[in-house]
Short mmCIF file of C-alpha atoms and ligand atoms in Angstrom, two decimals:
data_model
loop_
_atom_site.label_atom_id
_atom_site.label_comp_id
_atom_site.label_asym_id
_atom_site.label_seq_id
_atom_site.Cartn_x
_atom_site.Cartn_y
_atom_site.Cartn_z
CA UNK D 17 89.83 96.64 70.83
CA UNK D 18 90.90 98.28 67.54
CA UNK D 19 94.27 99.34 66.22
CA UNK D 20 93.50 101.17 63.01
CA UNK D 21 90.58 99.19 61.87
CA UNK D 22 91.93 95.79 63.01
CA UNK D 23 90.63 94.09 66.13
CA UNK D 24 93.43 92.93 68.53
CA UNK D 25 93.82 91.23 71.91
CA UNK D 26 96.96 91.89 73.86
CA UNK D 27 98.16 88.20 73.99
CA UNK D 28 97.33 85.28 71.68
CA UNK D 29 98.97 81.95 70.80
CA UNK D 30 100.84 82.37 67.45
CA UNK D 31 100.19 78.85 66.23
CA UNK D 32 97.67 76.20 67.40
CA UNK D 33 99.95 73.34 66.11
CA UNK D 34 101.72 71.78 69.03
CA UNK D 35 103.31 68.76 67.14
CA UNK D 36 106.59 67.50 68.35
CA UNK D 37 109.48 69.47 66.94
CA UNK D 38 107.43 72.63 66.43
CA UNK D 39 107.92 75.42 69.13
CA UNK D 40 104.66 77.28 69.42
CA UNK D 41 105.01 80.87 70.43
CA UNK D 42 102.77 83.24 72.26
CA UNK D 43 102.38 86.68 70.68
CA UNK D 44 102.43 89.78 72.79
CA UNK D 45 102.31 93.50 71.99
CA UNK D 46 105.65 95.02 73.16
CA UNK D 47 104.34 97.85 75.42
CA UNK D 48 107.76 99.25 75.95
CA UNK D 49 107.82 100.44 72.39
CA UNK D 50 104.43 102.20 72.41
CA UNK D 51 103.27 104.71 71.60
CA UNK D 52 105.91 105.30 68.86
CA UNK D 53 106.12 101.71 67.44
CA UNK D 54 103.53 98.95 67.42
CA UNK D 55 105.46 95.72 67.57
CA UNK D 56 104.27 92.11 68.10
CA UNK D 57 106.86 89.89 69.72
CA UNK D 58 106.73 86.04 69.83
CA UNK D 59 107.59 84.55 73.20
CA UNK D 60 108.86 81.00 72.99
CA UNK D 61 109.77 79.88 76.59
CA UNK D 62 108.79 80.33 80.11
CA UNK D 63 112.06 82.27 80.71
CA UNK D 64 111.30 84.71 77.93
CA UNK D 65 107.74 85.15 79.34
CA UNK D 66 109.11 85.91 82.91
CA UNK D 67 111.51 88.40 81.29
CA UNK D 68 108.66 90.05 79.28
CA UNK D 69 106.74 90.48 82.58
CA UNK D 70 109.73 91.76 84.50
CA UNK D 71 110.80 94.16 81.88
CA UNK D 72 107.13 95.33 81.38
CA UNK D 73 106.75 94.37 77.69
CA UNK D 74 103.50 93.12 79.15
CA UNK D 75 102.12 94.90 82.22
CA UNK D 76 98.84 95.57 83.95
CA UNK D 77 97.49 93.17 86.55
CA UNK D 78 95.14 91.03 84.42
CA UNK D 79 97.49 90.83 81.45
CA UNK D 80 100.35 89.79 83.81
CA UNK D 81 98.04 86.96 84.98
CA UNK D 82 97.25 85.88 81.44
CA UNK D 83 100.99 86.03 80.46
CA UNK D 84 101.90 83.89 83.47
CA UNK D 85 99.31 81.30 82.41
CA UNK D 86 100.81 81.15 78.91
CA UNK D 87 104.29 81.00 80.53
CA UNK D 88 103.28 77.77 82.22
CA UNK D 89 101.76 76.49 78.98
CA UNK D 90 105.19 77.12 77.35
CA UNK D 91 106.88 75.39 80.23
CA UNK D 92 104.93 72.11 79.54
CA UNK D 93 106.59 71.89 76.12
CA UNK D 94 109.95 71.21 77.79
CA UNK D 95 109.12 69.76 81.14
CA UNK D 96 105.58 68.99 82.28
CA UNK D 97 106.67 67.06 85.29
CA UNK D 98 105.76 68.24 88.88
CA UNK D 99 109.32 69.67 89.60
CA UNK D 100 109.51 71.36 86.12
CA UNK D 101 106.07 73.05 86.61
CA UNK D 102 106.90 74.09 90.15
CA UNK D 103 110.20 75.62 89.01
CA UNK D 104 108.47 77.52 86.21
CA UNK D 105 105.76 78.77 88.60
CA UNK D 106 108.49 80.02 91.01
CA UNK D 107 110.23 81.89 88.28
CA UNK D 108 107.01 83.51 87.08
CA UNK D 109 105.88 84.43 90.60
CA UNK D 110 109.22 86.19 91.17
CA UNK D 111 108.81 88.39 88.06
CA UNK D 112 106.66 91.11 89.63
CA UNK D 113 105.36 91.19 93.17
CA UNK D 114 102.39 93.44 93.42
CA UNK D 115 99.68 92.39 91.09
CA UNK D 116 97.87 89.45 92.70
CA UNK D 117 96.54 88.26 89.39
CA UNK D 118 99.95 86.66 88.78
CA UNK D 119 99.66 84.43 91.81
CA UNK D 120 95.99 83.81 91.05
CA UNK D 121 96.78 82.58 87.51
CA UNK D 122 99.77 80.48 88.54
CA UNK D 123 97.78 78.76 91.39
CA UNK D 124 94.90 78.04 89.03
CA UNK D 125 97.17 76.56 86.39
CA UNK D 126 99.17 74.48 88.82
CA UNK D 127 95.98 73.25 90.55
CA UNK D 128 94.66 72.11 87.23
CA UNK D 129 97.83 70.59 85.83
CA UNK D 130 99.28 68.79 88.79
CA UNK D 131 96.10 66.76 89.10
CA UNK D 132 96.54 65.27 85.64
CA UNK D 133 98.83 62.55 84.17
CA UNK D 134 102.00 64.21 82.82
CA UNK D 135 101.19 63.28 79.23
CA UNK D 136 97.93 65.31 79.32
CA UNK D 137 99.30 68.48 80.82
CA UNK D 138 100.57 70.17 77.68
CA UNK D 139 97.26 70.20 75.82
CA UNK D 140 95.30 71.13 78.97
CA UNK D 141 97.78 73.86 79.88
CA UNK D 142 97.21 75.62 76.55
CA UNK D 143 93.46 75.23 76.83
CA UNK D 144 93.44 76.57 80.35
CA UNK D 145 95.56 79.55 79.48
CA UNK D 146 93.12 80.39 76.66
CA UNK D 147 90.23 80.04 79.11
CA UNK D 148 91.87 82.57 81.51
CA UNK D 149 92.09 85.04 78.59
CA UNK D 150 88.55 84.48 77.40
CA UNK D 151 87.24 84.82 81.01
CA UNK D 152 89.20 88.07 81.42
CA UNK D 153 87.41 89.49 78.41
CA UNK D 154 83.99 88.52 79.81
CA UNK D 155 84.74 90.02 83.22
CA UNK D 156 85.89 93.21 81.74
CA UNK D 157 82.78 93.55 79.48
CA UNK D 158 80.71 93.04 82.65
CA UNK D 159 82.72 95.82 84.39
CA UNK D 160 81.94 97.99 81.40
CA UNK D 161 78.19 97.40 81.60
CA UNK D 162 78.06 98.18 85.39
CA UNK D 163 80.35 101.22 84.96
CA UNK D 164 78.07 102.38 82.16
CA UNK D 165 75.12 102.54 84.61
CA UNK D 166 77.25 104.81 86.84
CA UNK D 167 78.31 107.08 84.00
CA UNK D 168 74.83 107.39 82.59
CA UNK D 169 73.67 108.39 86.15
CA UNK D 170 76.32 111.08 86.37
CA UNK D 171 75.62 112.24 82.93
CA UNK D 172 71.94 112.70 83.62
CA UNK D 173 72.77 114.90 86.55
CA UNK D 174 74.69 117.49 84.53
CA UNK D 175 74.64 119.26 81.22
CA UNK D 176 77.41 118.79 78.59
CA UNK D 177 80.28 116.31 78.40
CA UNK D 178 81.12 113.91 81.17
CA UNK D 179 84.79 114.27 82.34
CA UNK D 180 86.43 111.17 83.72
CA UNK D 181 89.91 111.19 85.19
CA UNK D 182 92.04 108.01 85.18
CA UNK D 183 95.55 107.26 86.43
CA UNK D 184 98.16 104.89 84.84
CA UNK D 185 96.86 102.50 82.13
CA UNK D 186 93.95 100.24 83.08
CA UNK D 187 92.71 100.04 79.51
CA UNK D 188 92.68 97.10 77.17
CA UNK D 189 96.47 97.06 76.97
CA UNK D 190 96.50 96.19 80.73
CA UNK D 191 94.18 93.28 80.22
CA UNK D 192 93.46 90.82 77.45
CA UNK D 193 90.75 93.18 76.04
CA UNK D 194 88.53 95.99 77.08
CA UNK D 195 90.33 97.05 80.13
CA UNK D 196 88.99 97.58 83.72
CA UNK D 197 88.85 101.38 84.29
CA UNK D 198 88.46 102.05 80.63
CA UNK D 199 85.86 99.31 79.95
CA UNK D 200 83.07 101.73 81.18
CA UNK D 201 84.50 104.50 79.02
CA UNK D 202 84.52 102.25 75.80
CA UNK D 203 81.05 100.96 76.70
CA UNK D 204 79.81 104.54 77.26
CA UNK D 205 81.22 105.64 73.89
CA UNK D 206 79.39 102.72 72.16
CA UNK D 207 76.18 103.74 73.95
CA UNK D 208 76.62 107.23 72.52
CA UNK D 209 77.46 109.08 75.86
CA UNK D 210 79.60 112.23 75.34
CA UNK D 211 82.61 111.44 77.44
CA UNK D 212 86.10 112.93 77.74
CA UNK D 213 89.00 111.40 79.67
CA UNK D 214 91.66 113.27 81.60
CA UNK D 215 94.74 111.02 81.34
CA UNK D 216 97.40 111.35 84.08
CA UNK D 217 100.83 111.00 82.45
CA UNK D 218 101.80 108.71 85.31
CA UNK D 219 105.47 109.22 85.99
CA UNK D 220 107.91 107.60 86.06
CA UNK D 221 107.01 105.07 83.44
CA UNK D 222 104.37 107.30 81.80
CA UNK D 223 101.78 104.58 81.17
CA UNK D 224 99.06 107.18 81.03
CA UNK D 225 100.89 109.40 78.45
CA UNK D 226 102.17 106.59 76.33
CA UNK D 227 99.67 103.75 76.67
CA UNK D 228 96.23 105.13 77.84
CA UNK D 229 96.57 108.08 75.47
CA UNK D 230 97.55 105.84 72.57
CA UNK D 231 94.74 103.31 72.98
CA UNK D 232 92.03 106.02 73.57
CA UNK D 233 93.29 107.68 70.39
CA UNK D 234 93.23 104.36 68.42
CA UNK D 235 89.62 103.92 69.50
CA UNK D 236 88.68 107.49 68.83
CA UNK D 237 87.85 108.51 72.47
CA UNK D 238 88.11 112.21 73.39
CA UNK D 239 90.97 112.61 75.89
CA UNK D 240 93.62 115.01 77.13
CA UNK D 241 96.90 114.16 78.81
CA UNK D 242 97.74 116.08 81.92
CA UNK D 243 100.61 116.19 84.30
CA UNK D 244 100.28 114.01 87.46
CA UNK D 245 99.93 117.19 89.49
CA UNK D 246 97.09 118.81 87.52
CA UNK D 247 94.22 116.57 88.68
CA UNK D 248 93.55 118.32 91.96
CA UNK D 249 93.40 121.74 90.34
CA UNK D 250 90.93 120.44 87.72
CA UNK D 251 88.79 118.86 90.40
CA UNK D 252 88.66 122.25 92.39
CA UNK D 253 87.32 123.93 89.17
CA UNK D 254 84.54 121.47 88.47
CA UNK D 255 86.21 119.85 85.47
CA UNK D 256 86.26 116.29 86.73
CA UNK D 257 82.93 114.41 87.22
CA UNK D 258 84.47 111.17 88.55
CA UNK D 259 87.72 109.26 88.88
CA UNK D 260 87.97 105.64 87.71
CA UNK D 261 91.19 103.67 88.17
CA UNK D 262 92.23 100.13 88.04
CA UNK D 263 93.98 98.05 90.63
CA UNK D 264 96.77 95.68 91.09
CA UNK D 265 95.45 94.22 94.25
CA UNK D 266 92.38 94.94 96.40
CA UNK D 267 92.02 93.66 99.94
CA UNK D 268 88.78 91.96 101.02
CA UNK D 269 88.10 95.22 103.04
CA UNK D 270 88.36 97.34 99.86
CA UNK D 271 91.74 98.99 100.25
CA UNK D 272 92.92 99.65 96.68
CA UNK D 273 96.56 99.11 95.67
CA UNK D 274 97.30 100.73 92.28
CA UNK D 275 99.95 102.68 90.46
CA UNK D 276 101.87 105.25 92.53
CA UNK D 277 99.94 108.50 92.69
CA UNK D 278 96.47 106.89 92.88
CA UNK D 279 96.18 107.67 96.59
CA UNK D 280 96.78 111.39 95.94
CA UNK D 281 94.00 111.40 93.37
CA UNK D 282 91.65 109.77 95.81
CA UNK D 283 92.49 112.35 98.52
CA UNK D 284 91.83 115.20 96.09
CA UNK D 285 88.55 113.60 94.96
CA UNK D 286 87.49 113.11 98.51
CA UNK D 287 88.22 116.80 99.31
CA UNK D 288 86.16 117.92 96.32
CA UNK D 289 83.20 115.47 96.76
CA UNK D 290 84.02 113.73 93.51
CA UNK D 291 83.24 109.98 93.20
CA UNK D 292 86.26 107.77 93.09
CA UNK D 293 85.75 104.25 91.67
CA UNK D 294 88.17 101.29 91.29
CA UNK D 295 87.23 98.93 88.51
CA UNK D 296 88.34 95.48 89.63
CA UNK D 297 87.85 92.00 88.22
CA UNK D 298 87.57 89.42 90.96
CA UNK D 299 91.03 87.79 90.16
CA UNK D 300 92.46 91.15 91.40
CA UNK D 301 90.94 90.79 94.86
CA UNK D 302 93.21 89.21 97.39
CA UNK D 303 90.63 87.71 99.82
CA UNK D 304 93.43 86.58 102.12
CA UNK D 305 94.31 90.04 103.25
CA UNK D 306 92.46 92.84 105.04
CA UNK D 307 94.89 95.70 105.53
CA UNK D 308 96.37 97.03 102.32
CA UNK D 309 99.09 99.13 103.98
CA UNK D 310 100.34 96.41 106.17
CA UNK D 311 99.88 93.37 103.90
CA UNK D 312 100.85 94.41 100.45
CA UNK D 313 104.46 94.26 99.28
CA UNK D 314 105.04 97.29 97.10
CA UNK D 315 107.43 96.83 94.18
CA UNK D 316 110.49 99.17 94.45
CA UNK D 317 111.68 99.65 90.92
CA UNK D 318 114.93 100.83 89.40
CA UNK D 319 115.86 104.45 90.33
CA UNK D 320 116.75 105.01 86.72
CA UNK D 321 113.09 105.07 85.81
CA UNK D 322 112.93 108.32 87.86
CA UNK D 323 116.27 109.69 86.83
CA UNK D 324 115.72 109.18 83.02
CA UNK D 325 112.81 110.03 80.68
CA UNK D 326 112.27 108.46 77.35
CA UNK D 327 110.92 110.17 74.25
CA UNK D 328 111.15 110.87 70.53
CA UNK D 329 113.80 113.28 69.41
CA UNK D 330 113.42 115.75 66.47
CA UNK D 331 114.73 113.01 64.14
CA UNK D 332 112.08 110.52 65.26
CA UNK D 333 114.60 108.50 67.24
CA UNK D 334 113.76 107.22 70.67
CA UNK D 335 116.08 108.80 73.20
CA UNK D 336 116.63 108.42 76.94
CA UNK D 337 117.63 111.59 78.75
CA UNK D 338 118.63 112.26 82.36
CA UNK D 339 116.47 114.70 84.31
CA UNK D 340 118.03 114.64 87.74
CA UNK D 341 121.69 115.57 88.78
CA UNK D 342 124.20 112.82 88.87
CA UNK D 343 124.77 113.72 92.51
CA UNK D 344 121.15 113.04 93.51
CA UNK D 345 119.62 109.60 94.46
CA UNK D 346 116.21 108.59 93.34
CA UNK D 347 113.63 106.32 94.87
CA UNK D 348 110.97 104.56 92.98
CA UNK D 349 108.05 102.87 94.90
CA UNK D 350 105.80 101.75 92.03
CA UNK D 351 102.44 101.42 93.70
CA UNK D 352 100.44 102.93 96.65
CA UNK D 353 97.42 101.89 98.64
CA UNK D 354 94.24 104.02 98.74
CA UNK D 355 92.41 103.21 101.98
CA UNK D 356 88.85 101.95 101.55
CA UNK D 357 87.44 105.04 103.23
CA UNK D 358 88.39 107.11 100.25
CA UNK D 359 86.87 104.76 97.72
CA UNK D 360 83.20 105.52 96.71
CA UNK D 361 82.63 102.24 94.93
CA UNK D 362 84.34 99.11 93.54
CA UNK D 363 83.09 98.01 90.18
CA UNK D 364 83.47 94.30 89.67
CA UNK D 365 81.91 91.92 87.23
CA UNK D 366 79.13 91.33 89.79
CA UNK D 367 78.19 95.01 89.99
CA UNK D 368 79.25 98.16 91.94
CA UNK D 369 79.42 98.14 95.70
CA UNK D 370 81.05 100.01 98.56
CA UNK D 371 84.36 98.69 99.85
CA UNK D 372 82.40 97.38 102.97
CA UNK D 373 80.05 95.29 100.81
CA UNK D 374 82.76 93.63 98.80
CA UNK D 375 82.85 90.61 101.09
CA UNK D 376 79.43 89.53 99.79
CA UNK D 377 81.37 88.23 96.70
CA UNK D 378 84.03 86.32 98.54
CA UNK D 379 84.06 82.74 97.15
CA UNK D 380 83.32 80.13 99.84
CA UNK D 381 86.66 78.43 99.16
CA UNK D 382 88.81 81.41 100.02
CA UNK D 383 91.15 81.26 103.03
CA UNK D 384 90.81 84.28 105.30
CA UNK D 385 93.38 85.36 107.93
O1 MRU F 27 103.28 98.84 86.64
P1 MRU F 27 102.13 98.49 85.78
O2 MRU F 27 102.09 99.25 84.41
O3 MRU F 27 101.92 96.99 85.54
O4 MRU F 27 100.91 99.07 86.64
C1 MRU F 27 99.63 98.89 86.06
C2 MRU F 27 98.66 99.60 86.98
O5 MRU F 27 98.81 100.11 87.99
C3 MRU F 27 97.26 99.54 86.52
O6 MRU F 27 96.49 100.66 86.81
C4 MRU F 27 96.64 98.28 87.20
O7 MRU F 27 97.40 97.12 86.93
C5 MRU F 27 95.26 97.94 86.78
S1 MRU F 27 95.37 97.22 85.22
C6 MRU F 27 93.84 96.81 84.69
#
């Protein structure tokens, strides 16, 4: 996607030369500094990559997976032995618990690397991480095409602009490129459809207000930021034609775990007969589990994310201000689960299906419990 007129991905190796003595880095866009500062940071070790994931310099399920893959590639530079790789994998797996793409990427990398002689692992690790990134782009483009069919159908049934509501950031910043929930939007814009996006601000980290709004603006897509509480009202007044969200993990039965607040949007959409879609590349589907409420560990983040709000002051300085009394406690569950019964369709790279039909795409090799 574009920043200004320049094409970017969210993660890329800084240098292809892996000669002894040189420390290759992996470049990321520091998302904690957006929308006010665009900053590219070089990551030079698996520890630094785990920290970047933990501190949300990179975030969004597919990008977390890609970052973990490059984390393991970085680990091979210092210790490509079995123990070294397993330790690096454990560190990465502990960085954020909810997005299943992290485990998916780590298992794929380990499966590939541990079967090789130690001296081949470094080169193959960098290749495999690059493959994971390239595949992510292809999956998201396919989601974009299938989502476009849905949006064209909705547009044909009404007059005027198509209004899509999205929650959190499931755009290109949350993936390697294109995004999941926003891939249909970008594809629709390219196809000449008149679309407008309602962007939930997404407290407490404000991924909607700071990231989704920023990337839509960079790409010239019409959008409006709303408070998290406004969506239901807009739906009651016919101003939302469909909801599209991303996901951090989807069960094989189609329960959708996504950023906290997604469930409330699904309830409001259901009550107002508005289609609710989750856009989900297959690495985000956890085929091992069937009950999202029971089986998905929800990340409980720092209470300060609720107590404090960041923003630019009148001098253009980023400031953090407290919005709750010192005498109050805050709780911060970061994700929720939308039960399959509230989900109209799941858009994957294979096409769009109902949650009940999702199992048709379960790989034969997956373990089911
Ligand atoms: O906590 P975050 O910012 O990593 O949460 C991200 C989301 O909830 C996204 O909507 C989800 O990962 C889908 S990303 C394509």
